XYZ file of C-alpha atoms in Angstrom:
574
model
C -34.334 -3.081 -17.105
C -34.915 -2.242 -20.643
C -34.168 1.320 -22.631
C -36.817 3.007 -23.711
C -37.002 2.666 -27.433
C -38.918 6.033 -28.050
C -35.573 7.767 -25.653
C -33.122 6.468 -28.958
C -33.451 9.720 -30.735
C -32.145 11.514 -27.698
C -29.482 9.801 -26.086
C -29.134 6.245 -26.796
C -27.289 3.350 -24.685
C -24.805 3.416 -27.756
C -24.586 7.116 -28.143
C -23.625 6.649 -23.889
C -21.267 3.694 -24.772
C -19.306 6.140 -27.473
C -19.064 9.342 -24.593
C -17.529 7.038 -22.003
C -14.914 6.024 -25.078
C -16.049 2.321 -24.754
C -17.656 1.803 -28.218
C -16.319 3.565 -31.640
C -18.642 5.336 -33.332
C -18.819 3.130 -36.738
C -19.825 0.402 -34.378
C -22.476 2.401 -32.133
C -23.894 3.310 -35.580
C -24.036 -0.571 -36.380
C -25.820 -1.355 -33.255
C -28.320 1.446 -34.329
C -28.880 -0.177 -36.940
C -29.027 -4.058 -35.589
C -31.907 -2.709 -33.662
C -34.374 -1.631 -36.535
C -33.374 -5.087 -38.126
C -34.094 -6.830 -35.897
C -36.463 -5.670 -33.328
C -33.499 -6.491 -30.158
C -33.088 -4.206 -27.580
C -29.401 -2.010 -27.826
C -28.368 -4.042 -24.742
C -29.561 -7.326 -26.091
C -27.151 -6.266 -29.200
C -24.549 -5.100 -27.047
C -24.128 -8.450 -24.939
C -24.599 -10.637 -28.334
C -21.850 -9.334 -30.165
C -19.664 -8.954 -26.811
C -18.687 -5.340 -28.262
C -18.259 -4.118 -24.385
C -17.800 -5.062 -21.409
C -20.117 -6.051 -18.702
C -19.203 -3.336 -16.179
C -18.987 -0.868 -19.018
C -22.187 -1.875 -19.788
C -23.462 -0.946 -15.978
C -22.254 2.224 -16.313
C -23.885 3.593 -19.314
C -27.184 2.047 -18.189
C -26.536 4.037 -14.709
C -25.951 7.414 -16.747
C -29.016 6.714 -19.233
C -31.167 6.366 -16.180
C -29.960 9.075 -13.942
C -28.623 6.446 -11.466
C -25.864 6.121 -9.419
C -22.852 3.307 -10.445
C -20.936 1.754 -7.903
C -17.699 0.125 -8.274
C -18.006 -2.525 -5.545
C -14.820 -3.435 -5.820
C -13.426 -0.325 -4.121
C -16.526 0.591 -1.827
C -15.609 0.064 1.930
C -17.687 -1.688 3.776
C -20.105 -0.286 6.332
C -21.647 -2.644 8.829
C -24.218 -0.649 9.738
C -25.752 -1.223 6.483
C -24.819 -5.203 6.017
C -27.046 -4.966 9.613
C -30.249 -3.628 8.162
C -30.033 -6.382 5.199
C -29.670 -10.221 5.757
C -27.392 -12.365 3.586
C -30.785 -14.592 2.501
C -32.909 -10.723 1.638
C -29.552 -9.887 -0.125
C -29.258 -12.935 -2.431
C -33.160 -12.902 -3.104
C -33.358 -9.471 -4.453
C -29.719 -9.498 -5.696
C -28.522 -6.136 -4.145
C -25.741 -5.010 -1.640
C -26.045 -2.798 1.043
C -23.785 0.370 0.469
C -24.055 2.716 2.946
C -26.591 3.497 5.595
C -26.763 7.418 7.500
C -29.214 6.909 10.654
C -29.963 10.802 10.706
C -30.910 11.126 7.323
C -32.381 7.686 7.260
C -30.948 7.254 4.031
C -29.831 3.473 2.723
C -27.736 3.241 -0.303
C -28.444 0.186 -2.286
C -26.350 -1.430 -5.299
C -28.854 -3.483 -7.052
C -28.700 -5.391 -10.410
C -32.047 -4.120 -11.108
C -32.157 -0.584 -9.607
C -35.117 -0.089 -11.461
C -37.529 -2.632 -9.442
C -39.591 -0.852 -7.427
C -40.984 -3.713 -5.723
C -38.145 -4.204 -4.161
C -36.810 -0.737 -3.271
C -40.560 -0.730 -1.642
C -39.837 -4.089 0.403
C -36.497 -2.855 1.923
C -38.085 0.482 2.944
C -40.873 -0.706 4.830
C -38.152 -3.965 6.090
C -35.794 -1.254 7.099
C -37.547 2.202 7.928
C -34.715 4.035 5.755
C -35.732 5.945 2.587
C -33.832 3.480 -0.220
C -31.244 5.077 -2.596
C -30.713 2.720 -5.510
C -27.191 2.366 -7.102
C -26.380 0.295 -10.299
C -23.423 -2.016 -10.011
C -22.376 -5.050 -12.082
C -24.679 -8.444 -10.940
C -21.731 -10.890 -10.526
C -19.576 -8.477 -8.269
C -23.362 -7.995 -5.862
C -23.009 -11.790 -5.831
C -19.566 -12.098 -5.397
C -19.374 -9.082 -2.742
C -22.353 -10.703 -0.923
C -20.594 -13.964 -0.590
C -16.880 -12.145 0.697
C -19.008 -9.745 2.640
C -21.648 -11.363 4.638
C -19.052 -14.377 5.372
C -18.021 -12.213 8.327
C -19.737 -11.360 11.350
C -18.699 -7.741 12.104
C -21.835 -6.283 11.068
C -23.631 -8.145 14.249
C -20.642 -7.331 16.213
C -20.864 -4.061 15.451
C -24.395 -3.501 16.161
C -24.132 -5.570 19.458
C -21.486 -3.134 20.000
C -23.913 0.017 19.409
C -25.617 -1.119 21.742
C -23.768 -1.203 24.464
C -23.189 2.415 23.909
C -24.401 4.855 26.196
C -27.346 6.904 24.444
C -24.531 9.796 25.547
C -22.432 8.235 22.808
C -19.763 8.768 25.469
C -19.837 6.111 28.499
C -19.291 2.535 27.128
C -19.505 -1.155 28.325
C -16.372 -1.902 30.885
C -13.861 -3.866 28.945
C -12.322 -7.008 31.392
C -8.658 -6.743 31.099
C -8.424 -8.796 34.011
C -7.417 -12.080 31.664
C -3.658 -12.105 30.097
C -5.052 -14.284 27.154
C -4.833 -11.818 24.413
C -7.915 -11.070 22.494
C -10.123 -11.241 24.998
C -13.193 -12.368 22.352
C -16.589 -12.372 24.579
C -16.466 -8.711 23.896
C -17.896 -7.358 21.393
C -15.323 -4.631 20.462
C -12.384 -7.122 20.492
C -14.615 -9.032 18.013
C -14.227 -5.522 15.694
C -10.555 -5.450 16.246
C -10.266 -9.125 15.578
C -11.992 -8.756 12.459
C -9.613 -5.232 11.641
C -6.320 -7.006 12.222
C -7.132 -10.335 10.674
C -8.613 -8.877 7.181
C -4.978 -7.123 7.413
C -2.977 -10.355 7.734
C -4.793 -11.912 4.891
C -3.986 -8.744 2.409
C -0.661 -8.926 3.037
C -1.611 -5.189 4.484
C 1.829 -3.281 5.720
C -0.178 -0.384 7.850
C -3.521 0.109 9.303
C -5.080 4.023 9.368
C -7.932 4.043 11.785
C -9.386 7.337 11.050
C -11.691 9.465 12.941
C -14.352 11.639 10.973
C -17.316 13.913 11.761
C -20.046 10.966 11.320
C -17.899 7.611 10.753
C -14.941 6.094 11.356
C -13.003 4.787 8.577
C -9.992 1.833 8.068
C -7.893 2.145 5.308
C -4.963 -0.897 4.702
C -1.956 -0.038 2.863
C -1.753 -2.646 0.470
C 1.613 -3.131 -1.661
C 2.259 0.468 -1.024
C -1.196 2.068 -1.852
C -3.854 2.961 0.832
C -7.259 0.986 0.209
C -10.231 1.942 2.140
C -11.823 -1.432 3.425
C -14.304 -0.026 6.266
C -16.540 2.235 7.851
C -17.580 2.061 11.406
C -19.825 4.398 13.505
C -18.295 7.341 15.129
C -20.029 6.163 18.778
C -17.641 2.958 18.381
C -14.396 4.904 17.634
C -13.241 6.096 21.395
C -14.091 2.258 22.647
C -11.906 1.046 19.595
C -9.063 3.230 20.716
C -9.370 2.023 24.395
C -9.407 -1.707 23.084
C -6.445 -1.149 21.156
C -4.504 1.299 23.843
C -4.906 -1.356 26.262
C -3.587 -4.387 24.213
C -0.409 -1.597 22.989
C 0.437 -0.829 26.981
C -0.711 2.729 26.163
C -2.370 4.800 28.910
C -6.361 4.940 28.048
C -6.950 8.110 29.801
C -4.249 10.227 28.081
C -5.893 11.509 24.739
C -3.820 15.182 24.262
C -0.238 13.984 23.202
C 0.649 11.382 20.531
C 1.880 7.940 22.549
C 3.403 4.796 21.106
C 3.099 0.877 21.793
C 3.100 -2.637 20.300
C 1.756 -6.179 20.682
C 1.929 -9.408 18.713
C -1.151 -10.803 16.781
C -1.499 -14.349 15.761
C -4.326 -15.458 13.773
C -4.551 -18.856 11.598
C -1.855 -17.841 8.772
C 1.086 -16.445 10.651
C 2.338 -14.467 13.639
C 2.508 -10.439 12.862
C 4.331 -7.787 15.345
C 2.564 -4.698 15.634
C 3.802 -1.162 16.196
C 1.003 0.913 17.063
C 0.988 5.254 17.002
C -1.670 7.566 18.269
C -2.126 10.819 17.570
C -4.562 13.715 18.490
C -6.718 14.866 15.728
C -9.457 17.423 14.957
C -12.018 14.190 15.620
C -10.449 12.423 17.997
C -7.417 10.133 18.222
C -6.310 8.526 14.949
C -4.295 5.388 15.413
C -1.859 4.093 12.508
C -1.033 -0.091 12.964
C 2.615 -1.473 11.059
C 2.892 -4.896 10.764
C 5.820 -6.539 10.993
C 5.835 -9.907 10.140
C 7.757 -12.629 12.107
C 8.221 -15.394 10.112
C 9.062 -15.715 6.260
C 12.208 -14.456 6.910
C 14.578 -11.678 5.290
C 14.562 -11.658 1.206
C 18.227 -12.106 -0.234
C 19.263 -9.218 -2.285
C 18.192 -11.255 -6.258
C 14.546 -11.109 -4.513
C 14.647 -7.493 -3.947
C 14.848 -6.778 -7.643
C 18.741 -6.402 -7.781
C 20.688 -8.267 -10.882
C 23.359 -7.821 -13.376
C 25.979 -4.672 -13.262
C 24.476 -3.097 -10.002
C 23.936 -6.601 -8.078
C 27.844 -6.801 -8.607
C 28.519 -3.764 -8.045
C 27.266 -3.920 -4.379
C 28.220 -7.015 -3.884
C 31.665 -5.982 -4.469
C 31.766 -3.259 -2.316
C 30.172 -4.940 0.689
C 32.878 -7.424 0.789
C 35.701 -4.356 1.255
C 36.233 -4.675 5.022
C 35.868 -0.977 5.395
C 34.342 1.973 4.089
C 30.646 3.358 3.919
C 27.737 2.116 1.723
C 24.575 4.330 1.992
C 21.172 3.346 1.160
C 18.885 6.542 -0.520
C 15.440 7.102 -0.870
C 11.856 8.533 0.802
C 10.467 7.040 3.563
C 8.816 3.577 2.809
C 11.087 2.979 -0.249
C 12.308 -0.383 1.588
C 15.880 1.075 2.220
C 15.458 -0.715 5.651
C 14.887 -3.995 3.857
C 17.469 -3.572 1.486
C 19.776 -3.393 4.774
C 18.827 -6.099 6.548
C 19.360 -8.213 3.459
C 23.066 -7.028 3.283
C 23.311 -7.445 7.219
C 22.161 -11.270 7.129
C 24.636 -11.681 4.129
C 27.604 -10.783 5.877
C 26.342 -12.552 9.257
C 28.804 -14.828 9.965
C 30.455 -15.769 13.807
C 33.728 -14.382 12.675
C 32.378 -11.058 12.875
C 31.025 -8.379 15.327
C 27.983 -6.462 13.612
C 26.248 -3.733 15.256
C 23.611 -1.396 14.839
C 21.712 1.381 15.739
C 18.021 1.664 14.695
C 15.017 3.758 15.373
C 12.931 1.666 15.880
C 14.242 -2.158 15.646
C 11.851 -4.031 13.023
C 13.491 -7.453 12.381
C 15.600 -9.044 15.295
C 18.293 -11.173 13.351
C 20.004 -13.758 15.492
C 23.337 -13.123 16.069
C 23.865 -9.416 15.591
C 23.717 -6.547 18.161
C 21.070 -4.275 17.885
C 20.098 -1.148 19.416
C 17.015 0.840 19.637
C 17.849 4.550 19.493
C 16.119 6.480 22.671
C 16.233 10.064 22.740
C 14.431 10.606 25.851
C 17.614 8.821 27.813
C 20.746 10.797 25.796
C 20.625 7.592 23.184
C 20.880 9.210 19.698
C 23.126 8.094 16.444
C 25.322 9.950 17.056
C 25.690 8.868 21.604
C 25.577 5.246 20.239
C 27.378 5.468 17.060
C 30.244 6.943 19.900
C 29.749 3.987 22.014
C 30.077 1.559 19.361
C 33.912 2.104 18.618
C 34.884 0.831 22.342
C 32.612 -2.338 21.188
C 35.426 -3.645 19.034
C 32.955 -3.891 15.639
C 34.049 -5.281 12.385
C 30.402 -3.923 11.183
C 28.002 -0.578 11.668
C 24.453 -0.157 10.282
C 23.719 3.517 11.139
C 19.606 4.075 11.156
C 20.084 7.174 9.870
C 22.668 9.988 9.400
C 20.182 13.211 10.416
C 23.327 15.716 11.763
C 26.741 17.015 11.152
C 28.249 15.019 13.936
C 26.402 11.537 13.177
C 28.124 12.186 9.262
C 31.332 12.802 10.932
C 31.229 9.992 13.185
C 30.808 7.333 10.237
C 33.168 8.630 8.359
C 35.731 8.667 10.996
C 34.859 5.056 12.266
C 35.120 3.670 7.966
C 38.674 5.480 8.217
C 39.425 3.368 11.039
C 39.087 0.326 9.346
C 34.793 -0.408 10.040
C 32.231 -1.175 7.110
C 29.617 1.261 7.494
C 25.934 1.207 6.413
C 23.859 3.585 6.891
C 20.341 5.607 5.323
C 19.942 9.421 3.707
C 16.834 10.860 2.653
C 17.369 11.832 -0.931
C 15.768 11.063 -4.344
C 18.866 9.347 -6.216
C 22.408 8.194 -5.445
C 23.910 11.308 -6.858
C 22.270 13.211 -4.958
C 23.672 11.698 -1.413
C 27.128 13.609 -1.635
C 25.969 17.435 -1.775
C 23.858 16.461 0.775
C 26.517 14.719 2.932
C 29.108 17.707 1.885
C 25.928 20.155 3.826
C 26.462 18.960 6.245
C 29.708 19.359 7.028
C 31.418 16.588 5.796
C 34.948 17.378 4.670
C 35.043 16.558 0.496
C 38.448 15.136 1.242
C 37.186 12.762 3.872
C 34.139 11.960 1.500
C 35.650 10.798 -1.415
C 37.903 8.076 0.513
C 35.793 6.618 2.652
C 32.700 6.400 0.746
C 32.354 2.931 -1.478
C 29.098 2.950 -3.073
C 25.587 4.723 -3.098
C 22.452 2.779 -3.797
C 19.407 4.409 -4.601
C 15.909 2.677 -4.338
C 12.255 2.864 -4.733
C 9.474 -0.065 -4.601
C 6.645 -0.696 -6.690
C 3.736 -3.372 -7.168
C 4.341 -6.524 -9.200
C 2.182 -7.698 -11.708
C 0.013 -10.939 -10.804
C 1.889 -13.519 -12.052
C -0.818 -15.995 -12.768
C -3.161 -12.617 -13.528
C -1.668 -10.590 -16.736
C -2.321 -9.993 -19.761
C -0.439 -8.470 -23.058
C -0.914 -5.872 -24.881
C 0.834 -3.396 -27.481
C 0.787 -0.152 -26.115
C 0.916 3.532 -27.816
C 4.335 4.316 -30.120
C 4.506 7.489 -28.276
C 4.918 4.585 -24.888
C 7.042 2.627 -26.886
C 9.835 5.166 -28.026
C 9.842 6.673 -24.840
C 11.029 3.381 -23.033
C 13.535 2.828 -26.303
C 15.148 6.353 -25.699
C 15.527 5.780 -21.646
C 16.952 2.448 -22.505
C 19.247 3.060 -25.533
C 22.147 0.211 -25.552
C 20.824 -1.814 -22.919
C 17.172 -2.636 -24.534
C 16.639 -6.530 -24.517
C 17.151 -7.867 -28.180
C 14.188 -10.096 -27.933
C 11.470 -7.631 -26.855
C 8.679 -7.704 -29.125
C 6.843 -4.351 -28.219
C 4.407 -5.783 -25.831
C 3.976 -4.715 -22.794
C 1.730 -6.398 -19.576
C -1.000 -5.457 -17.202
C -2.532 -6.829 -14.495
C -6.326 -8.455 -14.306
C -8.064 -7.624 -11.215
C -9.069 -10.547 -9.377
C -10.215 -11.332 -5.491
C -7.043 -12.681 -4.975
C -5.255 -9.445 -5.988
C -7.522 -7.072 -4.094
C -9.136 -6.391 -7.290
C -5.392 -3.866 -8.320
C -3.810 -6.557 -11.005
C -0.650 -6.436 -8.646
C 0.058 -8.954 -6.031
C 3.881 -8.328 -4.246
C 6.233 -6.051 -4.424
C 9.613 -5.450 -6.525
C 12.326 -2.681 -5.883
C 14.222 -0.766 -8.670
C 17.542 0.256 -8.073
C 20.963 2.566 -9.282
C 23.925 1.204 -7.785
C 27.007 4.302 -7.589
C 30.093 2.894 -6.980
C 32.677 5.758 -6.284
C 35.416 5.664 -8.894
C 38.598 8.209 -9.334
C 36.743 10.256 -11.526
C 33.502 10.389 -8.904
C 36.130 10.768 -6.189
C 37.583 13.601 -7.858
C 34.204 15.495 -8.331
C 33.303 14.787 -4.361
C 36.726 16.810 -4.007
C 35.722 19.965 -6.096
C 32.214 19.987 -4.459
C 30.686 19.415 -7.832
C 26.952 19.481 -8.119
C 24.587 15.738 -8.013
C 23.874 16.623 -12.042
C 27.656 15.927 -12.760
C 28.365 12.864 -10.499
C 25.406 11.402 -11.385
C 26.326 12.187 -15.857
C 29.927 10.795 -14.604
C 28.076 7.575 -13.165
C 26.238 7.388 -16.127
C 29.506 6.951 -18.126
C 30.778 4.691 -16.210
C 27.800 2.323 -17.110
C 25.293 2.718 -13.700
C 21.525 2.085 -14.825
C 19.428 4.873 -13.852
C 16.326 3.524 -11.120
C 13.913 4.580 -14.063
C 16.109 2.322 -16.662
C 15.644 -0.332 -14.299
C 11.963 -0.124 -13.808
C 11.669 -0.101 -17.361
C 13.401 -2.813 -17.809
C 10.910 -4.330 -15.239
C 8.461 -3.256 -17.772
C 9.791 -4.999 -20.926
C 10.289 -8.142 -18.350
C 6.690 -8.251 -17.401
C 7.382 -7.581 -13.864
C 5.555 -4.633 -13.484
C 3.313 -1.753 -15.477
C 4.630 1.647 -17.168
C 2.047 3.290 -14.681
C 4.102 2.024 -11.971
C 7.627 2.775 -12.451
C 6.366 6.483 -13.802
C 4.224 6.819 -10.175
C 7.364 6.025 -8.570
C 10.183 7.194 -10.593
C 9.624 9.636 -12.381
C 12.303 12.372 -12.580
């Protein structure tokens, strides 16, 4: 696949290289001139002298020959395609199967050469689709057709076809007769197999199975960012549902109103709980998977990402025998986590600790937890009631949603209880207005409240994949003016990122870390609760008072090598 030397007046590899902001113009201008020394071909140069690398390469060789570039690194999967192309045909010729549509009869191709016609000629008479060639790097085709092939959904999925009806409707009869499981001689609890395992192994937290028009596709959320992994025919997607309806204790017939259901999974590595949600959609039913895991335990509160001033801080005030602590921040922010942590802290057989969840995600031995159930009377506020005649030393409240649920903590942390519970809101400040809305008495507030912690979570880095690097002034002063006093004295000004690997889902991050502010209510913060002031003055007050801001403390992930800028500014920014 060699330029054409008589195109270099137009639009040469170089000139490409220099658009795309991979090469500098001085140097573009010294391949230019390598080649009339020499004779070499610009990409002969190019690899030499190393001046770019190999998937930057790809991509201006894709745009100087009107190709297609594929990143295979974040291409889902479509079995339909790995079908029409054998592992053997795919390591011959060097390509990967993209994509395949079987009413256009078009197959998408990444190929290392996607200028060899012999070969796009050979897979269109193998396959009786009309070949689209991609270009996409050569290691990653070999690399992708190793991972790829190494499976054997694609044959399960195109048994699977077959046993649909040509309706598209009517499939195979599943046995649920046997209580093993998996039940694995059929061939759509091979596909969900093969869905929940992949999940296990990449440390996925949630599963999307998504209807659309033509396909069905799986996306993981992987350390908090949705990857998509799959594509599966739309005949398969009602039998998929019934499969996984009928392992969740869901009824298969009911399709109009969302329904809810779990099971356990247990595959080589470990043993996950699943909580499993259906809901109706435009397509059909789209089902959402959370795994729980079951072993590995509950994190102490160091492993979270909490240390110095605010790890005291809460420390402190979670050994006061009463008063409330509340845990802020948007769904998924790990407030839960955070909890538990606290909860298995103060776990001891001296005391009675109870709470109220919705929905129970750990069970930790020795404390007494509820699930909330709305349908029966049981809300947070019923069962927040109901635990002051069970003689508790300890609450965790799920949630406080309502004026009588905020009323109902405070009362029982008057009445000599530690109470935990969760608020919606973006920073610690921010908790009392919103508590004071709803009809909490300022008064009440200011003495029973202890502390506020305010979270958010983030990927790690890839500890045995980083790298250093300076990054821009304008970078650098910016963390210096968020960080002020508390700035490490031996940073450097270098700052990390991650290198994508296999291991790390090809992201650079592998984990995840949480940033915190720790509040602990003073006099001064006590006496702004009691004249209603507004979050932007308790939180300056806090401030004072020495509390590290959640974006100081990401950034001071950042300067650790922890984490990215990119990160803590997705997550935190104000």
């Amino acid at each position: 696949m060699q330029p054409d030397p008589n195109a270099q007046s137009a639009n040469t590899l170089s000139d490409i290289l220099v658009s795309l902001g991979a090469l500098t113009a001085d140097r573009a201008q010294g391949v230019k001139l390598a080649e009339i020394q020499t004779g070499k071909s610009q990409e002969d140069i190019l690899r030499e002298q190393g001046l770019v690398t190999e998937d930057q390469l790809v991509q201006a060789k894709a745009q100087f020959y009107n190709i297609p570039y594929v990143d295979l690194n974040n291409t889902p999967v479509s079995p339909v395609a790995l079908s029409l192309i054998s592992q053997e045909q795919a390591r011959k010729f060097h390509v990967f199967p993209v994509s395949a549509d079987s009413e256009t009869r078009q197959l998408v191709i990444a190929m290392a050469e996607p200028l060899d016609l012999a070969s796009i000629e050979f897979f269109e008479q193998k396959t009786g689709y009309r070949v689209k060639p991609a270009a996409a790097v050569p290691a990653l085709i070999e690399e992708v057709i190793a991972k790829r092939y190494s499976t054997t959904l694609s044959q399960e999925v195109s048994a699977a076809l077959k046993e649909v009806s040509s309706d598209g409707v009517s499939i195979k009869t599943l046995d649920v007769t046997k209580q093993t499981g998996l039940i694995r001689q059929e061939r759509i609890s091979e596909v969900v197999t093969h869905i929940l395992d992949f999940a296990v192994r990449a440390r996925a937290s949630d599963i999307h199975i998504e209807p659309m028009e033509k396909s069905t596709r799986v996306r993981y959320r992987i350390d908090g960012i949705l990857q998509e992994k799959l594509t599966i025919p739309r005949e398969l997607h009602d039998a998929l549902v019934s499969r996984i309806k009928i392992l969740s204790g869901m009824k298969i017939d009911e399709r109009r109103i969302p329904q809810d259901g779990r099971f356990n999974f247990k595959n080589t590595e470990q043993e996950v709980d699943l909580r499993v949600s259906t809901l109706p959609t435009t397509w059909s039913e789209k089902i959402v998977i959370r795994l729980l895991k079951k072993s590995g335990g509950i994190p102490e509160l160091p492993e979270l990402g909490l240390r110095g001033r605010a790890l005291k801080n809460l420390e402190d005030s979670i050994l006061r025998p009463h008063g409330i602590i509340i845990i802020c921040g948007p769904t998924g922010s790990g407030k839960t986590t955070t909890l538990y942590s606290i909860i298995q802290r103060l776990n001891t057989p001296k005391v009675n600790i109870m709470t109220l969840e919705d929905p129970v995600e750990y069970k930790i031995p020795g404390v007494n937890q509820v699930q909330i159930n709305a349908a029966v009377g049981l809300t947070f506020a019923s069962g927040l009631r109901a635990f002051l005649r069970q003689d508790p030393n300890i609450i965790l409240v799920g949630e406080i949603r309502d004026h009588e649920t905020a009323d109902l903590a405070i009362q029982a942390a008057l009445t000599g209880h530690l109470v935990f519970a969760t608020l919606h809101t973006n920073d610690a400040a921010g908790a009392l207005p919103r508590l004071l809305d709803m009809g909490a008495e300022p008064f009440l507030l200011a003495s029973s409240i202890t502390a506020i912690v305010a979270q958010r979570v983030l990927r790690r880095l890839d500890e045995k994949n980083k790298t250093a690097y300076t990054p821009d002034a304008a970078v650098l002063n910016d963390i210096k003016a968020n960080l002020g006093t508390i700035m490490p004295a031996d940073f450097k000004g270098q700052l990390y990122k991650g290198v994508p690997t296999p291991e790390n889902n090809n992201s650079g991050y592998k984990g995840r870390v949480a940033i915190f502010e720790v509040l602990p209510v003073s006099e001064k913060i006590a006496r702004l609760i009691l004249e209603r002031s507004p979050a932007s003055e308790i939180d300056k007050q806090a401030r004072a008072e020495g509390m590290i801001s959640m974006k100081q403390d990401g950034y001071l992930k950042v300067v650790e090598g922890q984490t990215s800028i990119e990160e803590v500014l997705r997550v935190a920014q104000e």
